[in-house]
């Protein structure tokens, strides 16, 4: 059992719990507020859908890398992916369903991360945002990425 894997899994778990608590405290009007107005004009609801989608898609990329895969294709376009997949997720699910799905996907990612060896954590693959990097960095980005978006939501909604 890897101490680093347990540390990463614990961080994924605790940050996931904070993310769920954050979204559960928002009102319906806050969930419909537009957060970004450049590029993809995402609302808070859209960002929650993005979080859910990323838990699944990046989870699959990381599992592949842990098994020796190369990660995403060299010509992968993250903006095109987000536009298609986040839009679909957002349109197909309400806030409650997205929160439940995020919780389930994050729990699965935590369990998986906890099982990794030190050797697996050092495997390299191509991440959509980081490029070529070690699996341990991909796992860290799973929760750092969400923190950045939550910061943007707080700023736009003028939350403490």
Tab-separated table of C-alpha atoms in Angstrom:
chain	number	residue	atom	x	y	z
A	1	UNK	CA	0.000	0.000	0.000
A	2	UNK	CA	1.323	3.382	-0.989
A	3	UNK	CA	1.391	6.179	1.580
A	4	UNK	CA	1.194	8.720	-1.244
A	5	UNK	CA	-1.838	6.966	-2.719
A	6	UNK	CA	-3.588	7.183	0.644
A	7	UNK	CA	-2.669	10.860	0.971
A	8	UNK	CA	-4.015	11.637	-2.510
A	9	UNK	CA	-7.178	9.596	-1.898
A	10	UNK	CA	-7.776	11.394	1.410
A	11	UNK	CA	-7.393	14.781	-0.310
A	12	UNK	CA	-9.773	13.711	-3.097
A	13	UNK	CA	-12.286	12.584	-0.487
A	14	UNK	CA	-12.127	15.685	1.705
A	15	UNK	CA	-12.183	18.112	-1.218
A	16	UNK	CA	-15.074	16.186	-2.739
A	17	UNK	CA	-17.032	16.555	0.482
A	18	UNK	CA	-16.325	20.297	0.521
A	19	UNK	CA	-17.453	20.575	-3.106
A	20	UNK	CA	-20.730	18.802	-2.341
A	21	UNK	CA	-21.347	21.017	0.701
A	22	UNK	CA	-20.597	24.140	-1.343
A	23	UNK	CA	-23.127	23.314	-4.057
A	24	UNK	CA	-25.788	22.137	-1.599
A	25	UNK	CA	-25.767	25.569	0.058
A	26	UNK	CA	-26.495	27.439	-3.184
A	27	UNK	CA	-30.014	28.634	-3.973
A	28	UNK	CA	-31.807	27.816	-7.252
A	29	UNK	CA	-31.173	31.358	-8.597
A	30	UNK	CA	-27.475	31.027	-7.711
A	31	UNK	CA	-27.350	27.699	-9.562
A	32	UNK	CA	-28.685	29.436	-12.684
A	33	UNK	CA	-26.351	32.441	-12.443
A	34	UNK	CA	-23.990	32.845	-15.370
A	35	UNK	CA	-20.411	32.526	-14.107
A	36	UNK	CA	-18.425	32.762	-17.330
A	37	UNK	CA	-19.342	34.980	-20.230
A	38	UNK	CA	-16.395	34.353	-22.516
A	39	UNK	CA	-16.057	31.210	-24.584
A	40	UNK	CA	-18.449	28.751	-22.989
A	41	UNK	CA	-21.073	30.841	-21.187
A	42	UNK	CA	-21.458	28.511	-18.224
A	43	UNK	CA	-23.840	28.876	-15.309
A	44	UNK	CA	-23.191	27.433	-11.861
A	45	UNK	CA	-25.344	24.450	-12.900
A	46	UNK	CA	-23.165	23.985	-15.994
A	47	UNK	CA	-20.052	24.010	-13.817
A	48	UNK	CA	-21.538	21.335	-11.586
A	49	UNK	CA	-22.236	19.291	-14.735
A	50	UNK	CA	-18.608	19.900	-15.756
A	51	UNK	CA	-17.426	18.592	-12.384
A	52	UNK	CA	-19.485	15.422	-12.830
A	53	UNK	CA	-18.307	14.913	-16.396
A	54	UNK	CA	-14.647	15.385	-15.412
A	55	UNK	CA	-14.956	12.858	-12.584
A	56	UNK	CA	-15.892	10.283	-15.205
A	57	UNK	CA	-13.753	11.228	-18.186
A	58	UNK	CA	-10.533	12.083	-16.359
A	59	UNK	CA	-11.127	9.083	-14.126
A	60	UNK	CA	-11.048	6.883	-17.242
A	61	UNK	CA	-7.910	8.610	-18.546
A	62	UNK	CA	-6.131	8.118	-15.228
A	63	UNK	CA	-7.125	4.456	-14.983
A	64	UNK	CA	-5.750	3.930	-18.475
A	65	UNK	CA	-2.456	5.616	-17.567
A	66	UNK	CA	-2.204	3.552	-14.377
A	67	UNK	CA	-2.415	0.421	-16.566
A	68	UNK	CA	0.287	1.633	-18.957
A	69	UNK	CA	-1.884	3.578	-21.420
A	70	UNK	CA	-0.751	6.831	-22.988
A	71	UNK	CA	-3.676	9.030	-21.838
A	72	UNK	CA	-5.550	11.313	-24.220
A	73	UNK	CA	-4.623	11.518	-27.892
A	74	UNK	CA	-1.968	14.055	-28.857
A	75	UNK	CA	-4.547	16.019	-30.876
A	76	UNK	CA	-7.170	16.033	-28.094
A	77	UNK	CA	-9.120	19.323	-27.996
A	78	UNK	CA	-10.235	20.061	-24.436
A	79	UNK	CA	-12.492	22.956	-25.427
A	80	UNK	CA	-14.391	20.890	-27.980
A	81	UNK	CA	-14.716	18.044	-25.459
A	82	UNK	CA	-16.014	20.357	-22.723
A	83	UNK	CA	-18.494	22.062	-25.015
A	84	UNK	CA	-20.055	18.790	-26.156
A	85	UNK	CA	-19.906	16.683	-22.994
A	86	UNK	CA	-20.596	19.320	-20.347
A	87	UNK	CA	-23.508	20.683	-22.380
A	88	UNK	CA	-25.025	17.204	-22.650
A	89	UNK	CA	-24.528	16.507	-18.940
A	90	UNK	CA	-26.015	19.876	-17.993
A	91	UNK	CA	-29.082	19.499	-20.190
A	92	UNK	CA	-29.822	15.923	-19.127
A	93	UNK	CA	-29.655	16.294	-15.335
A	94	UNK	CA	-31.019	18.583	-12.645
A	95	UNK	CA	-28.945	19.814	-9.709
A	96	UNK	CA	-29.941	16.970	-7.369
A	97	UNK	CA	-29.049	14.296	-9.916
A	98	UNK	CA	-25.717	15.980	-10.642
A	99	UNK	CA	-24.845	16.149	-6.946
A	100	UNK	CA	-25.666	12.458	-6.493
A	101	UNK	CA	-23.642	11.502	-9.564
A	102	UNK	CA	-20.679	13.626	-8.473
A	103	UNK	CA	-20.716	11.915	-5.062
A	104	UNK	CA	-20.786	8.456	-6.665
A	105	UNK	CA	-18.056	9.201	-9.204
A	106	UNK	CA	-15.819	10.861	-6.634
A	107	UNK	CA	-16.244	7.923	-4.252
A	108	UNK	CA	-15.191	5.542	-7.028
A	109	UNK	CA	-12.156	7.695	-7.833
A	110	UNK	CA	-11.170	7.852	-4.159
A	111	UNK	CA	-11.407	4.066	-3.815
A	112	UNK	CA	-9.370	3.575	-7.000
A	113	UNK	CA	-6.696	6.133	-5.988
A	114	UNK	CA	-6.293	4.464	-2.594
A	115	UNK	CA	-5.412	1.185	-4.339
A	116	UNK	CA	-2.512	2.557	-6.405
A	117	UNK	CA	1.102	1.549	-5.935
A	118	UNK	CA	4.003	3.989	-5.897
A	119	UNK	CA	5.039	2.570	-9.258
A	120	UNK	CA	1.624	3.308	-10.774
A	121	UNK	CA	1.672	6.866	-9.396
A	122	UNK	CA	4.914	7.520	-11.280
A	123	UNK	CA	3.569	6.310	-14.641
A	124	UNK	CA	3.411	9.025	-17.250
A	125	UNK	CA	0.636	9.802	-19.667
A	126	UNK	CA	-0.957	12.669	-21.546
A	127	UNK	CA	-3.472	14.737	-19.573
A	128	UNK	CA	-5.840	17.092	-21.453
A	129	UNK	CA	-4.654	20.182	-19.527
A	130	UNK	CA	-1.262	19.216	-18.098
A	131	UNK	CA	0.143	17.450	-21.137
A	132	UNK	CA	2.679	14.690	-20.462
A	133	UNK	CA	2.920	14.149	-16.698
A	134	UNK	CA	2.900	11.599	-13.887
A	135	UNK	CA	-0.336	10.044	-12.681
A	136	UNK	CA	0.165	11.539	-9.201
A	137	UNK	CA	-0.076	15.037	-10.718
A	138	UNK	CA	-3.229	14.124	-12.619
A	139	UNK	CA	-4.859	13.029	-9.369
A	140	UNK	CA	-3.886	16.272	-7.616
A	141	UNK	CA	-5.359	18.301	-10.460
A	142	UNK	CA	-8.719	16.561	-9.961
A	143	UNK	CA	-9.357	18.591	-6.832
A	144	UNK	CA	-7.268	21.689	-7.624
A	145	UNK	CA	-9.234	22.175	-10.865
A	146	UNK	CA	-12.533	22.208	-8.978
A	147	UNK	CA	-11.215	24.671	-6.401
A	148	UNK	CA	-10.433	27.168	-9.161
A	149	UNK	CA	-13.949	26.983	-10.559
A	150	UNK	CA	-15.468	27.256	-7.076
A	151	UNK	CA	-13.393	30.384	-6.492
A	152	UNK	CA	-14.830	31.835	-9.719
A	153	UNK	CA	-18.382	31.012	-8.595
A	154	UNK	CA	-17.801	32.683	-5.220
A	155	UNK	CA	-16.439	35.804	-6.881
A	156	UNK	CA	-19.288	36.091	-9.377
A	157	UNK	CA	-21.954	35.462	-6.733
A	158	UNK	CA	-20.101	37.651	-4.218
A	159	UNK	CA	-19.937	34.875	-1.627
A	160	UNK	CA	-17.458	34.846	1.264
